[in-house]
XYZ file of C-alpha atoms in Angstrom:
635
model
C 89.417 55.967 118.061
C 85.785 57.032 117.619
C 83.154 54.421 116.840
C 80.976 54.792 113.762
C 77.950 55.622 115.941
C 79.891 58.406 117.652
C 81.006 59.798 114.313
C 77.433 59.658 113.046
C 76.144 61.509 116.107
C 78.871 64.121 115.722
C 77.984 64.663 112.057
C 74.313 64.992 113.016
C 75.211 67.590 115.639
C 77.308 69.542 113.148
C 74.474 69.486 110.625
C 71.886 70.849 113.055
C 74.370 73.458 114.269
C 74.383 74.764 110.725
C 70.573 74.850 110.775
C 70.409 77.075 113.865
C 68.346 79.824 112.119
C 65.610 77.279 111.332
C 65.686 75.840 114.855
C 65.602 79.356 116.361
C 62.658 80.275 114.113
C 60.680 77.156 115.039
C 61.385 77.647 118.757
C 60.208 81.251 118.510
C 57.004 80.099 116.798
C 56.386 77.658 119.693
C 56.584 80.576 122.139
C 54.374 82.888 120.053
C 51.754 80.181 119.475
C 51.762 79.353 123.225
C 50.834 82.889 124.274
C 48.418 83.307 121.359
C 46.618 80.146 122.536
C 46.098 81.714 125.977
C 44.984 84.964 124.404
C 42.386 83.170 122.244
C 41.336 81.106 125.286
C 40.428 84.339 127.114
C 38.522 85.784 124.144
C 41.314 88.088 122.953
C 41.262 89.847 126.335
C 43.944 90.323 128.971
C 45.306 87.031 130.290
C 44.694 86.800 134.068
C 47.956 87.131 136.003
C 47.853 83.638 137.667
C 47.413 81.955 134.269
C 50.098 84.141 132.705
C 52.535 83.205 135.479
C 51.780 79.502 134.965
C 52.169 79.859 131.181
C 55.626 81.432 131.628
C 56.677 78.801 134.173
C 55.662 75.885 131.943
C 57.000 77.440 128.707
C 60.595 76.015 128.879
C 59.166 72.481 129.119
C 56.828 73.152 126.186
C 59.657 74.515 124.014
C 62.014 71.669 124.945
C 59.481 68.941 124.104
C 58.408 70.577 120.835
C 61.986 71.093 119.653
C 62.959 67.527 120.577
C 59.983 66.186 118.640
C 60.813 68.496 115.722
C 64.319 67.048 115.534
C 62.896 63.546 115.814
C 60.707 64.127 112.746
C 63.568 65.902 110.889
C 61.520 69.075 110.478
C 64.610 71.380 110.377
C 66.058 69.326 107.499
C 63.415 70.486 105.028
C 64.559 73.090 102.482
C 62.089 75.971 102.730
C 62.345 76.924 99.051
C 61.090 73.426 98.164
C 58.447 73.040 100.887
C 55.992 70.344 99.840
C 53.583 67.732 101.206
C 56.247 65.600 103.004
C 57.523 68.687 104.882
C 53.999 69.698 105.899
C 53.268 66.137 107.028
C 56.398 66.117 109.211
C 55.378 69.431 110.834
C 51.841 68.208 111.604
C 53.086 64.928 113.124
C 55.747 66.690 115.166
C 53.292 69.230 116.629
C 50.581 66.678 117.460
C 52.986 64.272 119.164
C 54.701 67.097 121.064
C 51.335 68.486 122.228
C 50.308 65.029 123.451
C 53.574 64.633 125.402
C 53.226 68.137 126.918
C 49.623 67.443 127.977
C 50.567 64.100 129.562
C 53.523 65.642 131.404
C 51.407 68.492 132.825
C 48.600 66.083 133.730
C 50.990 63.866 135.681
C 52.436 66.892 137.457
C 49.354 69.021 138.184
C 46.281 67.149 136.950
C 46.013 69.908 134.274
C 45.048 72.421 136.951
C 47.749 74.808 135.776
C 46.678 74.981 132.128
C 43.198 75.390 130.613
C 42.409 72.304 128.512
C 41.491 74.327 125.406
C 45.015 75.774 125.257
C 46.439 72.493 123.916
C 44.356 72.214 120.695
C 44.583 75.969 120.160
C 48.363 75.844 120.507
C 48.601 72.934 118.043
C 46.518 74.636 115.355
C 48.253 77.986 115.731
C 51.747 76.475 115.741
C 51.063 74.352 112.640
C 49.696 77.422 110.875
C 52.707 79.575 111.746
C 55.305 76.958 110.802
C 53.695 76.093 107.455
C 52.708 79.646 106.465
C 56.193 81.056 106.976
C 57.743 78.263 104.927
C 55.277 78.674 102.063
C 55.732 82.455 102.042
C 59.492 81.948 101.829
C 59.058 79.504 98.933
C 56.810 81.931 97.038
C 59.173 84.857 97.660
C 62.214 82.846 96.592
C 60.478 81.681 93.396
C 59.377 85.193 92.444
C 62.725 86.748 93.344
C 64.431 84.457 90.841
C 62.325 85.587 87.902
C 64.154 87.782 85.444
C 60.742 88.647 84.064
C 57.601 86.720 83.206
C 58.367 83.325 81.679
C 56.746 81.923 78.565
C 53.059 81.223 79.032
C 52.737 77.445 78.912
C 49.798 75.130 78.207
C 50.412 71.645 79.633
C 48.992 68.643 77.752
C 48.296 65.832 80.218
C 46.985 66.333 83.739
C 48.362 63.056 85.077
C 51.352 62.290 87.271
C 53.831 63.522 84.650
C 51.957 66.802 84.221
C 51.828 67.281 87.986
C 55.589 66.656 88.275
C 56.343 68.948 85.347
C 54.402 71.896 86.766
C 56.001 71.360 90.181
C 59.498 71.228 88.663
C 58.919 74.298 86.511
C 57.772 76.181 89.602
C 60.977 75.250 91.424
C 63.297 76.227 88.569
C 65.354 79.365 88.997
C 65.135 81.545 87.033
C 61.594 80.741 85.987
C 61.558 80.381 82.203
C 58.079 78.895 81.873
C 54.822 79.940 83.528
C 52.218 77.144 83.432
C 48.762 78.589 82.774
C 46.391 75.603 82.395
C 46.053 71.914 81.555
C 44.379 70.074 78.690
C 43.469 66.403 79.083
C 41.238 64.028 77.115
C 39.962 62.398 80.324
C 36.471 63.914 80.832
C 36.624 63.184 84.580
C 39.515 65.629 84.954
C 37.829 68.592 83.279
C 37.359 71.447 85.750
C 39.726 69.955 88.327
C 42.612 71.947 89.772
C 46.098 70.387 89.927
C 49.007 72.367 91.380
C 46.701 75.375 91.285
C 46.051 75.061 87.539
C 42.678 74.222 86.021
C 42.020 71.493 83.460
C 40.190 73.634 80.911
C 39.246 71.005 78.344
C 40.281 68.232 75.969
C 43.221 68.341 73.561
C 40.898 69.193 70.682
C 40.327 72.586 72.339
C 44.015 73.462 71.979
C 43.726 76.008 69.111
C 40.923 77.885 70.875
C 42.516 77.758 74.343
C 45.936 78.787 73.025
C 44.410 81.912 71.502
C 42.243 82.815 74.513
C 45.033 82.333 77.075
C 47.781 83.854 74.868
C 49.880 80.681 75.071
C 53.526 80.883 73.943
C 54.437 77.209 74.260
C 52.672 73.842 74.517
C 54.348 71.198 76.690
C 53.390 67.553 76.121
C 53.512 65.924 79.561
C 52.653 62.412 78.364
C 55.920 60.406 78.291
C 54.322 57.292 76.754
C 51.983 59.015 74.310
C 50.946 56.883 71.335
C 52.227 57.979 67.940
C 48.753 58.747 66.580
C 47.974 60.942 69.595
C 51.314 62.715 69.226
C 50.554 63.468 65.571
C 47.075 64.717 66.488
C 48.399 67.063 69.190
C 51.163 68.344 66.910
C 48.529 69.075 64.242
C 46.554 71.110 66.813
C 49.726 73.031 67.725
C 50.384 73.779 64.070
C 46.797 74.942 63.591
C 47.270 77.298 66.546
C 50.740 78.285 65.233
C 52.275 77.756 68.664
C 55.604 76.099 69.479
C 55.647 72.741 71.247
C 58.009 70.617 73.323
C 57.741 67.206 74.993
C 59.103 65.325 77.994
C 61.904 62.777 77.853
C 60.841 59.169 77.398
C 59.779 57.250 80.520
C 62.848 54.989 80.437
C 65.171 58.014 80.357
C 63.485 59.421 83.474
C 63.589 56.044 85.262
C 67.250 55.539 84.311
C 68.124 58.924 85.764
C 69.522 60.137 82.427
C 66.850 62.835 82.224
C 64.539 64.785 84.514
C 60.871 65.458 83.967
C 61.605 69.131 83.280
C 64.302 68.397 80.671
C 62.118 69.437 77.768
C 63.109 68.481 74.237
C 61.762 69.155 70.752
C 59.338 66.587 69.373
C 61.564 64.157 67.471
C 60.767 62.612 64.128
C 60.492 59.121 65.595
C 57.855 60.478 68.043
C 55.659 61.112 65.005
C 56.637 58.103 62.906
C 57.349 55.489 65.551
C 55.147 52.621 66.623
C 54.641 50.704 69.817
C 57.997 49.930 71.471
C 59.633 46.701 70.319
C 59.136 43.885 72.809
C 62.017 41.420 72.777
C 62.429 37.913 74.091
C 65.767 38.682 75.735
C 66.142 35.127 77.028
C 65.733 33.695 73.526
C 68.072 36.255 71.946
C 70.717 35.675 74.609
C 70.546 31.919 74.087
C 71.258 32.420 70.390
C 74.025 35.043 70.583
C 75.606 35.037 74.048
C 78.894 33.154 73.974
C 78.879 32.991 70.153
C 81.497 34.329 67.752
C 79.534 36.887 65.724
C 80.729 38.388 62.429
C 79.086 41.488 60.951
C 79.835 42.563 57.382
C 79.374 46.228 56.546
C 80.075 46.811 60.247
C 80.716 50.520 59.761
C 77.444 51.269 57.980
C 74.183 52.467 59.523
C 72.652 49.030 60.133
C 75.970 47.243 60.658
C 77.231 49.639 63.326
C 73.956 49.518 65.262
C 74.020 45.709 65.111
C 77.523 45.886 66.602
C 76.276 48.082 69.462
C 73.410 45.739 70.280
C 75.192 42.412 69.812
C 78.083 43.473 72.051
C 75.635 43.951 74.946
C 74.774 40.231 74.773
C 78.340 39.196 75.686
C 79.381 37.309 72.551
C 82.534 35.204 72.765
C 83.985 37.479 70.083
C 82.754 40.227 67.777
C 84.326 40.304 64.304
C 83.885 43.451 62.213
C 84.391 43.354 58.439
C 84.251 46.719 56.675
C 85.785 48.146 53.497
C 85.750 51.809 54.625
C 88.713 52.334 56.946
C 87.299 55.398 58.717
C 83.928 53.764 59.382
C 85.719 50.668 60.688
C 87.937 52.747 62.970
C 84.968 54.721 64.285
C 82.807 51.746 65.309
C 85.768 49.730 66.631
C 86.942 52.695 68.715
C 83.426 53.208 70.106
C 83.051 49.558 71.128
C 86.530 49.366 72.666
C 85.802 52.445 74.792
C 82.385 51.301 75.984
C 83.150 47.573 76.275
C 86.869 47.217 77.063
C 86.484 43.552 78.034
C 84.973 42.410 74.727
C 87.056 40.275 72.371
C 86.982 42.473 69.270
C 88.520 41.838 65.851
C 88.246 44.688 63.338
C 89.255 43.698 59.807
C 89.425 45.928 56.758
C 88.150 44.038 53.742
C 85.852 43.742 50.730
C 83.145 41.060 50.752
C 83.906 40.397 47.067
C 87.527 39.528 47.907
C 87.150 35.771 48.395
C 90.704 35.075 49.655
C 90.381 37.940 52.142
C 86.973 36.760 53.366
C 88.282 33.187 53.717
C 91.217 34.470 55.750
C 88.892 36.219 58.203
C 86.578 33.198 58.535
C 89.435 30.685 58.932
C 91.118 32.834 61.566
C 88.069 33.649 63.722
C 85.573 30.838 62.869
C 82.339 32.821 63.342
C 79.217 30.989 64.535
C 76.752 33.650 63.370
C 77.076 36.004 60.384
C 75.020 39.167 59.875
C 75.517 40.212 56.245
C 74.764 43.947 56.187
C 77.312 44.970 53.543
C 75.544 46.325 50.459
C 75.209 49.271 48.136
C 71.812 50.815 48.917
C 71.466 54.195 47.185
C 68.907 53.723 44.423
C 69.684 56.656 42.064
C 73.463 56.179 42.329
C 73.254 52.535 41.250
C 70.960 53.059 38.265
C 73.852 53.698 35.903
C 76.213 51.196 37.508
C 74.765 47.718 37.126
C 78.142 45.963 37.206
C 79.215 47.549 40.510
C 75.774 46.969 42.059
C 75.613 43.283 41.092
C 79.243 42.663 42.052
C 78.819 44.046 45.564
C 75.237 43.050 46.379
C 75.061 39.646 44.670
C 78.587 38.306 44.205
C 79.648 39.698 47.582
C 76.714 37.899 49.216
C 77.645 34.691 47.388
C 81.268 34.886 48.569
C 80.321 35.348 52.228
C 77.605 32.657 51.965
C 79.953 30.073 50.385
C 82.721 30.735 52.893
C 80.169 30.424 55.718
C 79.312 26.939 54.426
C 82.978 25.955 54.205
C 83.756 26.978 57.815
C 80.772 25.318 59.527
C 79.025 28.556 60.461
C 75.705 27.975 62.252
C 73.589 30.880 60.960
C 73.788 33.399 58.147
C 71.415 36.391 58.245
C 70.952 38.475 55.093
C 69.783 42.041 55.683
C 67.364 42.756 52.823
C 64.990 45.565 51.865
C 61.416 46.198 50.773
C 62.875 47.376 47.453
C 63.539 43.694 46.667
C 59.774 43.169 46.253
C 58.677 43.731 42.640
C 61.848 45.766 42.073
C 61.982 48.641 39.611
C 65.556 49.636 40.476
C 68.912 47.944 40.038
C 69.426 48.136 43.778
C 66.117 46.376 44.466
C 66.790 43.739 41.820
C 70.237 42.943 43.252
C 68.793 42.571 46.747
C 66.116 40.222 45.388
C 68.881 38.219 43.693
C 70.699 38.057 47.038
C 67.516 36.712 48.689
C 67.209 34.016 46.010
C 70.873 33.144 46.390
C 70.800 32.563 50.162
C 67.608 30.537 49.798
C 69.411 28.323 47.276
C 72.458 28.019 49.542
C 70.217 26.948 52.415
C 69.009 23.954 50.370
C 72.607 22.826 49.766
C 74.141 23.402 53.205
C 73.888 22.698 56.941
C 74.097 26.436 57.592
C 70.756 28.057 58.468
C 70.334 30.853 55.914
C 67.814 33.484 57.002
C 66.621 36.663 55.272
C 65.248 39.678 57.152
C 63.389 42.223 55.020
C 62.305 45.710 56.098
C 61.858 49.270 54.810
C 63.685 52.541 55.359
C 65.410 53.350 58.622
C 65.459 56.877 60.023
C 68.827 58.584 59.956
C 70.642 55.958 57.891
C 73.308 56.899 55.371
C 71.562 58.068 52.216
C 68.249 58.579 54.034
C 66.029 61.490 53.033
C 66.067 62.827 56.598
C 69.685 64.129 56.627
C 69.115 65.497 53.109
C 65.988 67.389 54.171
C 67.698 68.697 57.316
C 70.605 70.012 55.250
C 68.249 71.664 52.748
C 66.304 73.301 55.595
C 69.535 74.568 57.206
C 70.501 76.109 53.844
C 67.157 77.919 53.614
C 65.482 75.545 51.157
C 63.948 74.506 48.981
C 63.256 70.969 50.196
C 63.053 68.606 47.222
C 60.513 65.772 47.191
C 60.119 63.509 44.183
C 56.311 63.257 44.195
C 53.449 64.508 46.436
C 52.099 60.979 46.895
C 55.292 58.949 47.240
C 55.237 56.865 50.444
C 57.784 54.800 52.317
C 57.895 52.533 55.359
C 60.055 53.829 58.219
C 61.445 52.515 61.483
C 64.353 53.505 63.719
C 67.726 51.812 63.254
C 67.630 50.565 66.839
C 64.183 49.038 66.312
C 65.255 47.315 63.103
C 68.381 45.799 64.648
C 66.495 44.502 67.672
C 64.038 42.705 65.415
C 66.869 41.417 63.200
C 68.433 39.726 66.243
C 65.042 38.346 67.283
C 64.495 36.910 63.783
C 68.008 35.475 63.755
C 67.570 33.389 66.884
C 64.071 32.135 66.055
C 64.961 31.247 62.442
C 65.802 27.638 61.550
C 66.822 28.189 57.915
C 65.275 29.184 54.550
C 62.930 31.736 56.164
C 62.299 35.221 54.853
C 61.196 37.297 57.818
C 59.345 40.565 57.218
C 59.458 43.204 59.945
C 56.299 45.088 60.899
C 56.955 48.590 59.576
C 53.650 50.106 60.662
C 51.801 52.408 58.300
C 53.581 53.884 55.250
C 54.411 57.573 55.578
C 54.159 60.192 52.845
C 57.568 61.711 52.155
C 55.861 65.088 51.721
C 54.479 64.755 55.280
C 57.985 63.916 56.490
C 59.390 67.031 54.814
C 56.694 69.277 56.299
C 57.262 67.903 59.808
C 61.021 68.471 59.596
C 60.420 72.059 58.483
C 58.021 72.642 61.381
C 60.444 71.065 63.862
C 62.975 73.665 62.757
C 60.496 76.338 63.869
C 59.565 77.250 60.291
C 56.365 77.085 58.274
C 56.220 75.002 55.058
C 55.382 77.056 51.994
C 56.097 80.342 53.749
C 59.604 80.039 55.195
C 60.751 76.955 53.268
C 59.398 75.904 49.888
C 58.801 72.252 48.973
C 59.626 71.504 45.340
C 58.396 68.320 43.645
C 61.025 67.074 41.194
C 59.402 63.910 39.803
C 60.245 60.267 40.453
C 63.831 59.384 39.661
C 64.763 56.420 37.541
C 64.238 53.181 39.405
C 62.025 54.714 42.099
C 58.520 53.513 42.930
C 55.600 55.543 44.188
C 54.748 52.906 46.792
C 56.998 50.230 48.292
C 55.802 46.728 49.215
C 57.042 44.407 51.932
C 56.023 41.107 50.336
C 55.253 39.665 46.902
C 51.774 38.528 45.849
C 53.014 34.934 45.758
C 54.473 35.180 49.261
C 51.897 34.126 51.798
C 52.481 35.867 55.138
C 52.340 33.811 58.322
C 52.508 34.848 61.966
C 55.537 33.972 64.081
C 56.199 33.840 67.807
C 56.823 37.596 67.694
C 53.979 40.007 66.887
C 56.254 42.367 64.947
C 57.849 39.701 62.748
C 56.011 37.854 59.961
C 57.181 34.943 57.838
C 56.928 35.287 54.040
C 56.509 31.883 52.460
C 59.463 31.417 50.109
C 58.786 31.047 46.402
C 59.881 27.799 44.751
C 63.257 27.778 43.035
C 65.849 25.391 41.616
C 68.898 25.783 43.840
C 71.281 24.237 41.295
C 70.134 26.651 38.599
C 70.568 29.618 40.940
C 74.086 28.614 41.983
C 75.098 28.056 38.351
C 73.589 31.412 37.363
C 75.615 33.187 40.046
C 78.800 31.493 38.824
C 78.056 32.749 35.309
C 77.186 36.160 36.726
C 80.597 36.322 38.412
C 82.271 35.493 35.122
C 80.288 38.197 33.305
C 81.276 40.751 35.930
C 84.945 39.872 35.561
C 84.596 40.363 31.788
C 82.427 43.506 32.180
C 79.785 41.759 30.070
C 76.812 44.024 30.752
C 74.523 42.168 28.357
C 75.260 38.895 30.140
C 74.564 40.506 33.527
C 71.226 41.833 32.257
C 70.220 38.457 30.879
C 70.871 36.683 34.186
C 68.986 39.391 36.091
C 65.957 38.809 33.858
C 66.169 35.055 34.497
C 66.586 35.270 38.266
C 64.217 38.213 38.855
C 61.547 38.106 36.121
C 59.432 40.696 37.958
C 62.203 43.263 37.632
C 60.917 46.138 35.518
C 62.916 49.080 34.321
C 62.748 51.344 31.311
C 66.382 52.212 30.860
C 69.535 50.533 32.049
C 72.730 52.486 31.735
C 76.209 51.123 32.333
C 79.072 53.547 32.349
C 81.866 51.630 30.630
C 83.737 54.544 29.224
C 80.821 55.655 27.088
C 77.244 55.599 28.315
C 74.784 53.446 26.460
C 71.046 52.963 26.945
C 69.590 49.481 26.856
C 65.848 48.941 26.541
C 64.814 45.990 28.615
C 61.294 44.770 29.408
C 59.732 42.220 31.683
């Protein structure tokens, strides 16, 4: 039986046997360089016969030593079509060491009387030149042979490491789809420099001018960690130049191996709207959720499902999903079971307003932590349906909160919204009522009730983004309510990470407000989505302003004037000082509210809303109870 070392040697031998053309080429170059060295030594004249005889006699030793050193430095292993600095370095080292060994061997044998001393350096230089030149010529030929025609003329933004890698990778691609022409970089020290044979021709602000002068077809953003403001600025330059643009994958995707530097992608919406990456205290979050039984209501919704995905990675003792939509419940449960087969998962179909059903789930699984994400959130849809909105968003919250108290739950986290601040919609008013309710429950219970408030999330159900994308796909128009309407945006993943962070650092009664960055104009959002589809706003796709819908505000707020904001341990989470309330009055009001809902007493529901949320302002309140009726109702 062969030993592992014998097998390894045999495999090595087989490999080099397959590389015989390379070895033969390199050996031939040793011979050619050897005689050229003599020829140069004698001033390109005839080599005297005694020296020629000595050169021929010594040649086998020279070839043997050079080839042995070449194998030692793995020179034949290099792929010629990808010849680069490491291959050139190996060739140079191999030749220098081989020349030194040859010179020492001849010195020991003949005191160098057989070979002129200048032959050795000449041979080294000539051999290095031949070996490298032939490889580079092969690489150039192979690259050009693969072109089906000239690729798109590309302007690379960023002359750093990523830009260098991108240009190198594009040059090695086959067929060549992109032809890098030049770099732009805001670093003044790089202007005029050449990287991978391309010149840095100026700063990013020169993009419109450079794109026109160099006939650029495509701009590639080779800055994986570019700040959002810089991304917006560069995109604006691209739009001014009317040239398409693409960007690199994110740094983490490249490091994880899930993407390569040349895997170009369109600029995504979160590239333009995002902020600095969320920094999490993983140790703190793990201490609060690892090994806990975690229940998530509304588990099949946008926020609920993402919470499921992130909580499950923290190895909870059990994950309990409560969802009233059977398909959404099946989808998220199936996803988690496939990706985390070892997790203890309980998926229960149920309505948060069904108190016996909720009690059954809590008594069976005894959750330690509850994330209450179940809610109706679509503002226009709820404007004519006050009873349904209050029942789900307020009474449903009360049911889950009361049952949490009865089963010794440790923490209850209410997912709230910026629409709860100075609400003008039924949806916002019901979420404000839910905030008041959990604050009142916190004063009467050992459970730590925590509220987390934030703005819109990109891509959520009911978000404007899917609506705009559908309208663009249909050829337009894209409908925006008002030219100046603004909203706060963050990604779902970002929001859920900060929700978990707030959960574990909360002690009870807190209202945490997530840092949403700067508000974004919805009209800007619409224009960017049109441009990302390769179209021009106003020319290819019209934007139509329809006017604010009932219950909508021009500008959303994240905190009330009476709520003093305080810093927390996390830079992206603030604490809104809770407003004073009478917990007994709130609990009694919710009991009465439940009774009014059961009796479909719309007037009674309105009255309680005015008492609990005096800042709620709305012109018309419509309840469809068989026949629509309009109720005037002021502050």
